[in-house]
Coordinates of C-alpha atoms in Angstrom, one line a residue:
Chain A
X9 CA 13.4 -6.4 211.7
X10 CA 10.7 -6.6 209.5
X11 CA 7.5 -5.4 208.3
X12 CA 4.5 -7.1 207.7
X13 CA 1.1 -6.0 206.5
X14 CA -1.7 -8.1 206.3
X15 CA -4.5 -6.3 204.0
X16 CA -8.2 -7.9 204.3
X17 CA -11.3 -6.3 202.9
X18 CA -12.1 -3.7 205.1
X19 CA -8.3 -3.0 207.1
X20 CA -5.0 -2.9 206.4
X21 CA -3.2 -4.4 209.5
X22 CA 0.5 -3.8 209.8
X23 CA 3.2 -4.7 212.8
X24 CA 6.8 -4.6 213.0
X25 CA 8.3 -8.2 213.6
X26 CA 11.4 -9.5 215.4
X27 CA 13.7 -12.4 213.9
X28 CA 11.7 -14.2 216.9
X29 CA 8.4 -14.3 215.6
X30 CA 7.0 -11.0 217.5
X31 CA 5.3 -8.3 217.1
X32 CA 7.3 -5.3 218.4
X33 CA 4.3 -2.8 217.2
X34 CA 1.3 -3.2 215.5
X35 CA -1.8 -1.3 214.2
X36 CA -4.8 -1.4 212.1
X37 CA -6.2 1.3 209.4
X38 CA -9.7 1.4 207.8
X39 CA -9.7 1.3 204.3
X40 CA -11.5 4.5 202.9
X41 CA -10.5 4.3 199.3
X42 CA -9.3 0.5 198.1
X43 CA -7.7 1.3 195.0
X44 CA -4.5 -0.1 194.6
X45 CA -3.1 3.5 194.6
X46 CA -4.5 4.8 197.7
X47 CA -3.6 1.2 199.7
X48 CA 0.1 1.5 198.0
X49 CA 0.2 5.2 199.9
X50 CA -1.2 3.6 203.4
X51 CA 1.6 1.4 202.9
X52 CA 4.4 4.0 202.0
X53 CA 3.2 6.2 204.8
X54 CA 3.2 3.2 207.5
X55 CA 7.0 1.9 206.6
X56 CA 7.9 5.4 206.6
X57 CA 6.4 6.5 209.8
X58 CA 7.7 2.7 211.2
X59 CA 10.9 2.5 209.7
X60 CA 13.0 5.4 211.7
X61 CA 12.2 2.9 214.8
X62 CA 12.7 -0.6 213.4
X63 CA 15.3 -0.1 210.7
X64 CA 13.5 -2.7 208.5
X65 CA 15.2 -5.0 206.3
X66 CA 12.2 -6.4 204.4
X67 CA 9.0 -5.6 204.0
X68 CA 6.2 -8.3 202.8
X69 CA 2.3 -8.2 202.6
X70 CA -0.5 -10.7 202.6
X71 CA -3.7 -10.4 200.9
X72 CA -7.1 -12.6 200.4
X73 CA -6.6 -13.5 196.7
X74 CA -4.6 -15.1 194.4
X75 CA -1.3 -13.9 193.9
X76 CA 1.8 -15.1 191.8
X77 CA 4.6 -14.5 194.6
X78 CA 7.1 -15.2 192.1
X79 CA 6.4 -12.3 189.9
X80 CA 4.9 -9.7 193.2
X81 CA 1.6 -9.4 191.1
X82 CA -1.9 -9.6 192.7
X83 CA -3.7 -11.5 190.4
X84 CA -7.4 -11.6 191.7
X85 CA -8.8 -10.2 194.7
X86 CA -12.2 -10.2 195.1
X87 CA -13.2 -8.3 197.9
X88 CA -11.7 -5.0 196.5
X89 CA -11.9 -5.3 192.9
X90 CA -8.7 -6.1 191.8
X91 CA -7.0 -7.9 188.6
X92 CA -3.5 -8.2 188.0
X93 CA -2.0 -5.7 190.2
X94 CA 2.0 -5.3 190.4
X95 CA 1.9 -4.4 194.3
X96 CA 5.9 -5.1 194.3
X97 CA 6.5 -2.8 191.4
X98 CA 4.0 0.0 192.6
X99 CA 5.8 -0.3 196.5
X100 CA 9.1 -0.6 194.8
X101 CA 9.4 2.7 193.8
X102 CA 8.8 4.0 197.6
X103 CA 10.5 1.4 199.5
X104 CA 14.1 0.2 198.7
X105 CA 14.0 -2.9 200.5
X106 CA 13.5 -6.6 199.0
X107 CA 9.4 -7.0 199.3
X108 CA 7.4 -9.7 198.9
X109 CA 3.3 -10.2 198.2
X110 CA 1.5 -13.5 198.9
X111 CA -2.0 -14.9 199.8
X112 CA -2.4 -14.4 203.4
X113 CA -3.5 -18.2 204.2
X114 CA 0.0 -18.8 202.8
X115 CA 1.3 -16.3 205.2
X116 CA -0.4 -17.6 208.1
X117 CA 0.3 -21.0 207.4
X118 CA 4.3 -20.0 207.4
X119 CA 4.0 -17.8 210.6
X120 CA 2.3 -20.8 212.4
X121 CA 5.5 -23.1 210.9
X122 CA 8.1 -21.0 211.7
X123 CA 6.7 -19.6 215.4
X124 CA 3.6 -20.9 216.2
X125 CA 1.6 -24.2 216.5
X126 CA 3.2 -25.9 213.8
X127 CA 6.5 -24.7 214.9
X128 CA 9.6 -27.2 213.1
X129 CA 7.8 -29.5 210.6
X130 CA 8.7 -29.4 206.9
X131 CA 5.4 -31.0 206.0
X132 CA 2.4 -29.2 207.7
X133 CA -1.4 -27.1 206.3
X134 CA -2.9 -24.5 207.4
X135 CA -7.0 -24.8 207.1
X136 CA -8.0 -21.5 208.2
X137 CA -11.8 -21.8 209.7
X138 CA -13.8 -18.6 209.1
X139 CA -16.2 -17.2 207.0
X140 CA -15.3 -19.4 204.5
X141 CA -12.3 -21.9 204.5
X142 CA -8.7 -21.1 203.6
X143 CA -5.1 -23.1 203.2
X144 CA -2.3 -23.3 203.4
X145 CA 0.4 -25.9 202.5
X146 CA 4.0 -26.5 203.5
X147 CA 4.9 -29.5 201.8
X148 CA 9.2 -30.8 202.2
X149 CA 9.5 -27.4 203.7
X150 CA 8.1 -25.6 200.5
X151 CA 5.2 -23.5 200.4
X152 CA 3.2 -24.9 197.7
X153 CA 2.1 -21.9 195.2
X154 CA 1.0 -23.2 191.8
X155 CA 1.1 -21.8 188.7
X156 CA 0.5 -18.1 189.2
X157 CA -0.1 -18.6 193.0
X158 CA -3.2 -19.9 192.1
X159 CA -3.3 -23.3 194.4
X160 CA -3.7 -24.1 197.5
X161 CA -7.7 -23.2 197.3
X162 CA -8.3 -25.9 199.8
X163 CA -11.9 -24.5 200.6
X164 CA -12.9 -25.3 197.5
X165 CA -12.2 -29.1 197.1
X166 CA -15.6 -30.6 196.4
X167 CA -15.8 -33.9 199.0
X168 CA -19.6 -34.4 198.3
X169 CA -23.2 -33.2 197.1
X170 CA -24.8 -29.6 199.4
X171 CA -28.0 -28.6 199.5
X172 CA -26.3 -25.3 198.4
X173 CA -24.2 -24.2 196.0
X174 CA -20.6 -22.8 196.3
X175 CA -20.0 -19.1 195.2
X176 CA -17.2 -20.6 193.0
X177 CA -20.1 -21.9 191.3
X178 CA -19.6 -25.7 191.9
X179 CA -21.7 -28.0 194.3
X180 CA -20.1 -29.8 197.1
X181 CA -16.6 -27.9 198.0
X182 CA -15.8 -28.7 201.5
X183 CA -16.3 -24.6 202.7
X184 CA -19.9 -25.1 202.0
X185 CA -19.8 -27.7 205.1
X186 CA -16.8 -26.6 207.0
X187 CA -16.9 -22.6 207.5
X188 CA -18.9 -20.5 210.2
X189 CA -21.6 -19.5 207.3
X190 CA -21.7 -23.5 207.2
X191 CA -22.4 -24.1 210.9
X192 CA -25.0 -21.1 210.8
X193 CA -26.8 -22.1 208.1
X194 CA -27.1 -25.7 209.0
X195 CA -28.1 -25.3 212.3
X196 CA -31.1 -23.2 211.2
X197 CA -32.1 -25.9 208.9
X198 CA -32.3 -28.1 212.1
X199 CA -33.9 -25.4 214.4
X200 CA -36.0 -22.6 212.3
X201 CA -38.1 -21.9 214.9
X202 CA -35.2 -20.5 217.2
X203 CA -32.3 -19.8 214.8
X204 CA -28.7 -18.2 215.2
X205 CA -26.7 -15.3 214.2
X206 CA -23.2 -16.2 214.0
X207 CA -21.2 -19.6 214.6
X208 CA -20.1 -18.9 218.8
X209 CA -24.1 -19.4 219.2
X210 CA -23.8 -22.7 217.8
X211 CA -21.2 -23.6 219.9
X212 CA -22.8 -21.9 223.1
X213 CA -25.8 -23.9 222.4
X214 CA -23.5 -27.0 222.0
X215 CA -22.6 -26.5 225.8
X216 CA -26.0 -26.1 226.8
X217 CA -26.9 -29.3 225.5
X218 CA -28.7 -28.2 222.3
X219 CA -30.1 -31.2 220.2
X220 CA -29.8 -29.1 216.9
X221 CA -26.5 -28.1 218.1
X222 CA -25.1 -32.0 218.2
X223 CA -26.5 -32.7 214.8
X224 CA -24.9 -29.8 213.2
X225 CA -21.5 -30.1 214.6
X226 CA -21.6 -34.3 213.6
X227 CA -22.4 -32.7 210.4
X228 CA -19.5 -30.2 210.0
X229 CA -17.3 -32.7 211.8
X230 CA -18.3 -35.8 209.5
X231 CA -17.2 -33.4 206.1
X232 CA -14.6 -31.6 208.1
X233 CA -13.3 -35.3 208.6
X234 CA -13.5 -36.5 204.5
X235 CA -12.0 -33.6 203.5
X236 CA -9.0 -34.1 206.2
X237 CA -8.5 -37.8 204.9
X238 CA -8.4 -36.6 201.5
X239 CA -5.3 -34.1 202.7
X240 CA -3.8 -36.7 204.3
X241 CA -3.9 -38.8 201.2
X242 CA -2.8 -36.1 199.0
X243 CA 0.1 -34.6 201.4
X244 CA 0.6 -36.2 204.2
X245 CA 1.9 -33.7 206.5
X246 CA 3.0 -34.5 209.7
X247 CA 0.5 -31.3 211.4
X248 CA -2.8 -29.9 210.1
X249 CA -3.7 -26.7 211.9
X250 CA -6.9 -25.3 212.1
X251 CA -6.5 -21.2 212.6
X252 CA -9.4 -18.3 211.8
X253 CA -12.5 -17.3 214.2
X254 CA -14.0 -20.5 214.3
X255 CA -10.7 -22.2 215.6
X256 CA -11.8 -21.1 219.3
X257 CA -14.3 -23.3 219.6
X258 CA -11.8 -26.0 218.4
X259 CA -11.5 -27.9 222.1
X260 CA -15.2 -28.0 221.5
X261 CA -15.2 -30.9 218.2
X262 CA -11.6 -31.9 218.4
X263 CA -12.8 -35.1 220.2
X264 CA -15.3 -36.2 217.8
X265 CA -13.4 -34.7 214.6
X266 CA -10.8 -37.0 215.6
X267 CA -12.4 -40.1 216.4
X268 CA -13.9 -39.6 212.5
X269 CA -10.4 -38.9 210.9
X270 CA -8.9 -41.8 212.6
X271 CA -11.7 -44.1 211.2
X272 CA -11.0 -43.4 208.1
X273 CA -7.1 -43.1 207.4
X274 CA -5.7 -45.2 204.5
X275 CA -3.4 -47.3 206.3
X276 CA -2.5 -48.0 209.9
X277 CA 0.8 -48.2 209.5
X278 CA 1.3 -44.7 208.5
X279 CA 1.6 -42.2 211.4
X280 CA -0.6 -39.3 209.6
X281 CA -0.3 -36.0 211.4
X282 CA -1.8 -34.9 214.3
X283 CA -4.5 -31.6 214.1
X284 CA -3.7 -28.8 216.5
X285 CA -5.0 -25.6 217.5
X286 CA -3.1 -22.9 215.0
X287 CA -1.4 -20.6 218.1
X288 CA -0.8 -17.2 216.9
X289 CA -4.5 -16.0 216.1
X290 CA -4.8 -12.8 213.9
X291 CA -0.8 -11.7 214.4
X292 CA -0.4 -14.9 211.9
X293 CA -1.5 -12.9 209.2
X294 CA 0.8 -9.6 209.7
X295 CA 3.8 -11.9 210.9
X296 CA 3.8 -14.5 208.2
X297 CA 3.6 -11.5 205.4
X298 CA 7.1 -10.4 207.0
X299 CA 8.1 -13.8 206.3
X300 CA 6.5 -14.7 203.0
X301 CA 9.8 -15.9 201.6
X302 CA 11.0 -18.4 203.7
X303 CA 9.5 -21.4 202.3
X304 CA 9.9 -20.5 198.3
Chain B
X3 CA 23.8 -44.4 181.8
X4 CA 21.3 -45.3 184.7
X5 CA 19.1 -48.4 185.4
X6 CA 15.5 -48.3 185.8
X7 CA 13.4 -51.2 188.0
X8 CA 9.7 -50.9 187.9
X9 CA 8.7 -53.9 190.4
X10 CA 5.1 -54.6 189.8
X11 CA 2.6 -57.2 191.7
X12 CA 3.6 -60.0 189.3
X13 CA 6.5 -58.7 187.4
X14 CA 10.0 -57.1 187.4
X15 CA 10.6 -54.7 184.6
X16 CA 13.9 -53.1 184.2
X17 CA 15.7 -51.1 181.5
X18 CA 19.0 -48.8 180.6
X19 CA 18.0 -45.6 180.3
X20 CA 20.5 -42.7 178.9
X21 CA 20.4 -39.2 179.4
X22 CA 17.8 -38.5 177.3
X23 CA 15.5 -40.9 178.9
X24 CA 16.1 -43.5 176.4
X25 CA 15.7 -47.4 176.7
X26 CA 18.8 -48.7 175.2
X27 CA 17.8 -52.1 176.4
X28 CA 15.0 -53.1 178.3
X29 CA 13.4 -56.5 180.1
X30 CA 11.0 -57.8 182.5
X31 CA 10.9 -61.1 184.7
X32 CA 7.9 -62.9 186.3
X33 CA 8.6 -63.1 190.4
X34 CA 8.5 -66.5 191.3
X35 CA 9.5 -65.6 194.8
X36 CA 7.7 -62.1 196.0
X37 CA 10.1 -61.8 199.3
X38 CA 12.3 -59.2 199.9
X39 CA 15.5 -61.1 200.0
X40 CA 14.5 -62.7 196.4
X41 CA 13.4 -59.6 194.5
X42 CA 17.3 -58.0 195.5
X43 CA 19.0 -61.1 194.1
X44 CA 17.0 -60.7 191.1
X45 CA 17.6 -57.3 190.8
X46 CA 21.5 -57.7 191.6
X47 CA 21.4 -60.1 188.7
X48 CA 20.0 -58.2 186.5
X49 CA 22.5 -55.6 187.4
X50 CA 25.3 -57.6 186.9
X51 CA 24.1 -59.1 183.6
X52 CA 23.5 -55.2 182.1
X53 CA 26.3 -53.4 183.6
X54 CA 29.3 -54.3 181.7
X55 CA 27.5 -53.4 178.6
X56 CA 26.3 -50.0 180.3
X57 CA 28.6 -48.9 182.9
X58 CA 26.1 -47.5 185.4
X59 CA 25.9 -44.9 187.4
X60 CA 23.1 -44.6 188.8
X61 CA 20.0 -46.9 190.0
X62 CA 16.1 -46.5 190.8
X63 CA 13.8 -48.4 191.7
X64 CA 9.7 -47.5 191.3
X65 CA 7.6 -49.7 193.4
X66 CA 3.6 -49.7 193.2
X67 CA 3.4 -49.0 197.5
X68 CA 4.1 -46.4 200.1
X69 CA 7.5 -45.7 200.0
X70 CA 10.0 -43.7 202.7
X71 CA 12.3 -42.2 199.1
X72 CA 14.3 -40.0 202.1
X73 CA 15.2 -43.3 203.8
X74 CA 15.0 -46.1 201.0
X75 CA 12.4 -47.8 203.2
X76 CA 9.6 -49.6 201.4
X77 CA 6.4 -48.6 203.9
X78 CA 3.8 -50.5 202.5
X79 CA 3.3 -52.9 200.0
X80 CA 0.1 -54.5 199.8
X81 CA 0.7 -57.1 196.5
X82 CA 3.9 -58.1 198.0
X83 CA 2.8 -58.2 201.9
X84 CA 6.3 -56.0 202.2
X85 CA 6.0 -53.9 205.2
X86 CA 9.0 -51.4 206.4
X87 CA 11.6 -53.5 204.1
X88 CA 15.3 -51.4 203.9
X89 CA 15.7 -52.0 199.9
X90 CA 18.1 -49.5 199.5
X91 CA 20.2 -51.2 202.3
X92 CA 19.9 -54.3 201.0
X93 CA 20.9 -53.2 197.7
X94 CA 24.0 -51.5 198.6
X95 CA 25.2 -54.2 200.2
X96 CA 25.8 -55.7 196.4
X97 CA 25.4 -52.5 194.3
X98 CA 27.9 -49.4 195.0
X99 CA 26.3 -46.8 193.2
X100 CA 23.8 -44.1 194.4
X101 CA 20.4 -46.2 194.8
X102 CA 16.6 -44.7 195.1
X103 CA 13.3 -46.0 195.7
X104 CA 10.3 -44.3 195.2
X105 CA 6.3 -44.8 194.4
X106 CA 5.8 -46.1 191.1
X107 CA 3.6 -43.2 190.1
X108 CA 5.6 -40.4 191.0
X109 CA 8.4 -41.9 188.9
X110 CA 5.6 -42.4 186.0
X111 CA 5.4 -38.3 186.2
X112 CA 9.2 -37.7 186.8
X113 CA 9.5 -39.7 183.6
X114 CA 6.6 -37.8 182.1
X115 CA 8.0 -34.4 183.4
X116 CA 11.6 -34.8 181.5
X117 CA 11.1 -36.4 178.5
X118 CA 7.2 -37.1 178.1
X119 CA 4.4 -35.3 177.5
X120 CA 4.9 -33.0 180.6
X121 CA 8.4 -32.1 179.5
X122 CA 9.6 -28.6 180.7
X123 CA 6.8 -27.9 183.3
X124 CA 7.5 -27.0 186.4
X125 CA 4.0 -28.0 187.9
X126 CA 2.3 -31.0 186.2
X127 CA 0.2 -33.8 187.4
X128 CA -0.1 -37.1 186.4
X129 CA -2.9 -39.4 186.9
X130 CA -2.3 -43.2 186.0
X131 CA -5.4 -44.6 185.2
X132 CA -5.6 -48.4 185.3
X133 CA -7.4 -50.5 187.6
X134 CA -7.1 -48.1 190.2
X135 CA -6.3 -44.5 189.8
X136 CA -2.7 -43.1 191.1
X137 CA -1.0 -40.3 190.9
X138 CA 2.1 -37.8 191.0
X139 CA 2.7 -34.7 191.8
X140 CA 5.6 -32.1 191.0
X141 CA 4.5 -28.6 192.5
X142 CA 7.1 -26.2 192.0
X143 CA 9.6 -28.0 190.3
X144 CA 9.6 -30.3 193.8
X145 CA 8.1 -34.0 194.0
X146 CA 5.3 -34.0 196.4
X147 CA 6.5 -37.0 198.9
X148 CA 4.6 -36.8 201.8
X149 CA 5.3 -37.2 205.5
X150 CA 6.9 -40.9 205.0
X151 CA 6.3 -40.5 201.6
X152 CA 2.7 -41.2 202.1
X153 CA 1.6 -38.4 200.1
X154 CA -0.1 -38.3 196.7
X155 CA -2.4 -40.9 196.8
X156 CA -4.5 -38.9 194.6
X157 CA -7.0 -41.3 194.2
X158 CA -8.0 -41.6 197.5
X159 CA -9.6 -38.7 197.6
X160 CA -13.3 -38.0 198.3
X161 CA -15.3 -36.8 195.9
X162 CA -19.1 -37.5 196.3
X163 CA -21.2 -40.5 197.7
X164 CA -20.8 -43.7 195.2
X165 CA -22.6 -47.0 195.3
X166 CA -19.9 -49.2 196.4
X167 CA -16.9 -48.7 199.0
X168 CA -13.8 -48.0 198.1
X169 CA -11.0 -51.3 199.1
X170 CA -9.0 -48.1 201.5
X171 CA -12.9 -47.9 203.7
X172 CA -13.8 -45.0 202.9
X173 CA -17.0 -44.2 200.3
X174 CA -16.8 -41.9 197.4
X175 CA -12.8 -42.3 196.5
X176 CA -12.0 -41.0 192.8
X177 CA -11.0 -43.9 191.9
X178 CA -14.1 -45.8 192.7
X179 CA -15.5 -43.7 189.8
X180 CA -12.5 -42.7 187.8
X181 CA -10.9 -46.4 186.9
X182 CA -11.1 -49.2 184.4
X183 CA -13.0 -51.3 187.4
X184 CA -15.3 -48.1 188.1
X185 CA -16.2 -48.0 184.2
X186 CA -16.6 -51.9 183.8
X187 CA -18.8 -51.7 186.8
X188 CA -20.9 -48.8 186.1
X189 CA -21.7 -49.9 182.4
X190 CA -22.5 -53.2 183.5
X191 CA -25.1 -51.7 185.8
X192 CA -26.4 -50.0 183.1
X193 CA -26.7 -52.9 180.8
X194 CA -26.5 -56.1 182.8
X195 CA -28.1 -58.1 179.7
X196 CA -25.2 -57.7 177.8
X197 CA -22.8 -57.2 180.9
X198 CA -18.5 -56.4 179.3
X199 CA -15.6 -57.5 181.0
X200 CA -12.9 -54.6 180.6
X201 CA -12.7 -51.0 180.0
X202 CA -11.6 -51.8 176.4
X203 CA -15.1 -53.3 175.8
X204 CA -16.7 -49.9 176.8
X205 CA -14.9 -47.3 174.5
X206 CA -15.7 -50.1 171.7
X207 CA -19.1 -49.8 172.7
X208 CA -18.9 -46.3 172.6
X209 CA -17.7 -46.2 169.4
X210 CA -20.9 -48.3 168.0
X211 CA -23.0 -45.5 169.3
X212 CA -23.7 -47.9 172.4
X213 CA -26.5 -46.0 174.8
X214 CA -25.3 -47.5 178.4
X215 CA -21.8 -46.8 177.1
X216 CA -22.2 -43.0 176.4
X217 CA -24.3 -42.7 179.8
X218 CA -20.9 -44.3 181.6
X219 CA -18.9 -41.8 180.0
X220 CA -20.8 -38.9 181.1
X221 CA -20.9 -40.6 184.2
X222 CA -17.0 -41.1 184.6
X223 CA -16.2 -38.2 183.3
X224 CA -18.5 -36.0 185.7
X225 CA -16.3 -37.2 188.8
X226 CA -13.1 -36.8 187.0
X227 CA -13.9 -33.1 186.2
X228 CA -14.7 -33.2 190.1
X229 CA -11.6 -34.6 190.8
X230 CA -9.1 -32.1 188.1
X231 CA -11.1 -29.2 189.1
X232 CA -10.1 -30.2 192.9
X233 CA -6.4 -31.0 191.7
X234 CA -6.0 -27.4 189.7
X235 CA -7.9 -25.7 193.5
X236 CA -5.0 -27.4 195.4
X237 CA -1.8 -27.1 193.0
X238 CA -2.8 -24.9 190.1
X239 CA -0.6 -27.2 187.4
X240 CA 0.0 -25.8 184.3
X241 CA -0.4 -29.4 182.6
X242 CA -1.9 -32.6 184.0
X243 CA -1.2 -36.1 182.0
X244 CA -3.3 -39.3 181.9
X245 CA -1.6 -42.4 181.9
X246 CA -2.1 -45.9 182.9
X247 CA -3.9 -48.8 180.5
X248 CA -7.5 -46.3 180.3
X249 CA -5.4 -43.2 178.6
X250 CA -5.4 -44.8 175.3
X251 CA -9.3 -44.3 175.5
X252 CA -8.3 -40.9 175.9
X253 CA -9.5 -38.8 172.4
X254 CA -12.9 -40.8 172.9
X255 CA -13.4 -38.9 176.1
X256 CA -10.7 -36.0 175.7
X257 CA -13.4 -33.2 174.7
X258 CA -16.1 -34.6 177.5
X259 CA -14.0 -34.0 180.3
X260 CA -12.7 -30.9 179.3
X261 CA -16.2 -29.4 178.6
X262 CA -17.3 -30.1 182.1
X263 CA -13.7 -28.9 183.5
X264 CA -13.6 -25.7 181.9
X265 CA -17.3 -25.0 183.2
X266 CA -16.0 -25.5 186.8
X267 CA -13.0 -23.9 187.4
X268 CA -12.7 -21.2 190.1
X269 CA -11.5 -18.0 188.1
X270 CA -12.1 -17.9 184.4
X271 CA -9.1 -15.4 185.1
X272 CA -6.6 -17.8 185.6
X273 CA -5.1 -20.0 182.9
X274 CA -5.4 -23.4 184.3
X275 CA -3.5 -26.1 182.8
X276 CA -4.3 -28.0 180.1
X277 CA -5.4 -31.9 180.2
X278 CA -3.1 -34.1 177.9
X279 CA -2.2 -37.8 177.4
X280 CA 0.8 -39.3 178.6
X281 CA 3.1 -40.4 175.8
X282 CA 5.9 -42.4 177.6
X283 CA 3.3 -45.5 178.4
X284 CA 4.4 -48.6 180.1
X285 CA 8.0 -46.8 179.9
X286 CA 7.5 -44.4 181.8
X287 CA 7.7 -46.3 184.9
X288 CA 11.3 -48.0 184.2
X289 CA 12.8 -44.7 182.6
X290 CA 11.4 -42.2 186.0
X291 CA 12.4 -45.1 188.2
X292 CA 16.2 -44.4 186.7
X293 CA 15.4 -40.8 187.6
X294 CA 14.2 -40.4 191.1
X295 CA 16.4 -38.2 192.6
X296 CA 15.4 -35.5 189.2
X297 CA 13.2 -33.3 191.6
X298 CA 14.1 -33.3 194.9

């Protein structure tokens, strides 16, 4: 058994998982202080209050940053202020178990591999549609890190010009077209006098047979499409899934975002992978943590 | 002592290459005859002639196409109109020693990687820039292959909207921006008066203090700052080499590019890898052709 915590900006989700893929018990805390301190002793107290039931034999934790597995330091993470953290070292002294710390697209993208939609293939990404977009990449059945953990930033790959900036500060990378704050913004553009609030109204709309609607999702689709291609090109993985809150909707473009991909492949004799609906949803996060080493 | 074949679209270049990535002896032939069946015999001669002299052990072969490496299996070949040919089959039938094939450009950074101007890292990129723009990838101390080995076709990546299509159908390819064709194009654009007919003629141009010369430039080196800053999102490399016919241009547009690199990158936290020339040149492809099983 295993333990798995996936840590985002406001929660720290936790669950023990099986050698099967599943989630035996799981919970969810609110972060009230998010030093690295106070979210060490969440974690102590967790495993501890877990660990008389599950007898875990690893523990491993994924978090929205950059983060050199290799050396279980937490280089950058944004959302709670952090720089070159040693999580490993800090848990180390508490937990005597091997741990593990990783970006959390990276876990997903290896709990959707080894359980989930992507289940068996040795060369297979991750695009994780929410907010933003996130990746991850198993490429001859190794997670691809990077120096320092730092790659696999596949939201930010510029694929053309944006009427708006990135936050990374560049024009153009493909989260600035293909993200829910994307599809939002876009469809305002289009329809100002009625706008949206969040990316499911698009999509609802979409159903309804909402002019704006169309035009914004051949929009998102068209860059959603480029940006595919270029993975293709660069990896050619046998499966691309597409996971985080705006994968729902996926039965809802996966039509017209493959008719564009296949229109635009390098060669037709190369059998590029097929995109897919990522299958475990939020668990991917918290059982993909447990498993952060099984693709190094 | 291994032996090295780099099989270009008009030539066969081969060489003995010892354990420290030497050429002891090196050669190239025209191809008279561009099938399969007559590009083994001239390989098996050439084996025959060499080995008494070098007592092989080992042979590679680097050709500029999609290439199956786990299978021997030529995909695609677009100079030579090969399509799924068996080399390493074919070979073995005449040659009994361990045999590879693999993509010319990922042999070019394998050679790089051990003995040139890559050697010792562990991820490093490099970027052949000739007519077209290739590339190869070691992430991890692994070769990025690909599904089929279709993968790291780096230059096929979209960056922006260009003027002309790229030969693969898409628009906005690095490589329609980033190449000795892209520059010869561009410049003449600029200046179709006085219109150049190679890359060469550019960087001499530049070097006069040439106006529609220095515009190409920034130009050219605007996408490829795109394009690096989108290689060091996906793989974080600590190094990334430019090779090919263009990289001896390289100190004439070496502090350019990384100007408008440094001012793009994601985290100024992270130390991103550093942009260098490649120092093996046309070598590179015989002696990592010898070498294609190095980073499996």
């Amino acid at each position: 058994m295993r333990l798995g915590f996936d840590l985002g900006g406001t929660n720290l989700a936790y669950g023990a998982v099986d050698a099967k893929g599943t989630l035996l018990e799981k919970g969810s805390v609110a972060l009230t202080d998010i030093t690295p301190e106070a979210i060490v002793k969440l974690m102590v107290d967790i495993f501890q209050d877990l660990d008389p039931r599950h007898h875990f034999k690893k523990v491993g934790i994924g978090v929205p940053g950059i983060v050199s597995q290799k050396e279980g330091v937490v280089v950058k993470l944004v959302n709670l202020h952090w720089v070159l953290v040693p999580l490993v070292d800090m848990l180390q002294e508490k937990i005597a178990l091997p741990i593990s710390v990783g970006n959390d697209a990276n876990a997903a993208c290896i709990a959707e591999v080894l359980f989930g939609g992507m289940a068996g293939y040795q060369d297979a990404i991750l695009l994780t549609l929410g907010t933003g977009l996130g990746g991850g990449v198993i490429s001859g059945g190794k997670l691809l890190l990077g120096h320092q953990g730092a790659g696999s930033e596949l939201g930010h790959m510029v694929v053309g010009a944006n009427d708006v900036d990135c936050n990374c500060g560049r024009n153009g990378c493909i989260e600035t077209f293909v993200s829910a704050t994307a599809l939002v913004r876009h469809y305002n553009l289009l329809n100002s006098e009625s706008p949206v609030h969040d990316a499911k109204s698009v999509f609802d709309r979409l159903s309804n047979g909402d002019e704006a609607a169309d035009q914004t999702l051949n929009w998102f689709c068209d860059h959603f499409a480029t940006g595919i291609v270029n993975l293709y090109n660069i990896f050619a993985p046998e499966v691309i899934a597409i996971g985080g809150g705006v994968a729902k909707a996926f039965p809802q473009f996966e039509s017209r975002l493959n008719h564009m991909v296949q229109s635009r492949v390098f060669s037709k004799d190369i059998a590029y992978g097929k995109i897919v609906e990522a299958t475990l949803g939020n668990d991917a996060g918290i059982i993909g943590a447990a498993y952060l080493d099984a693709f190094l």
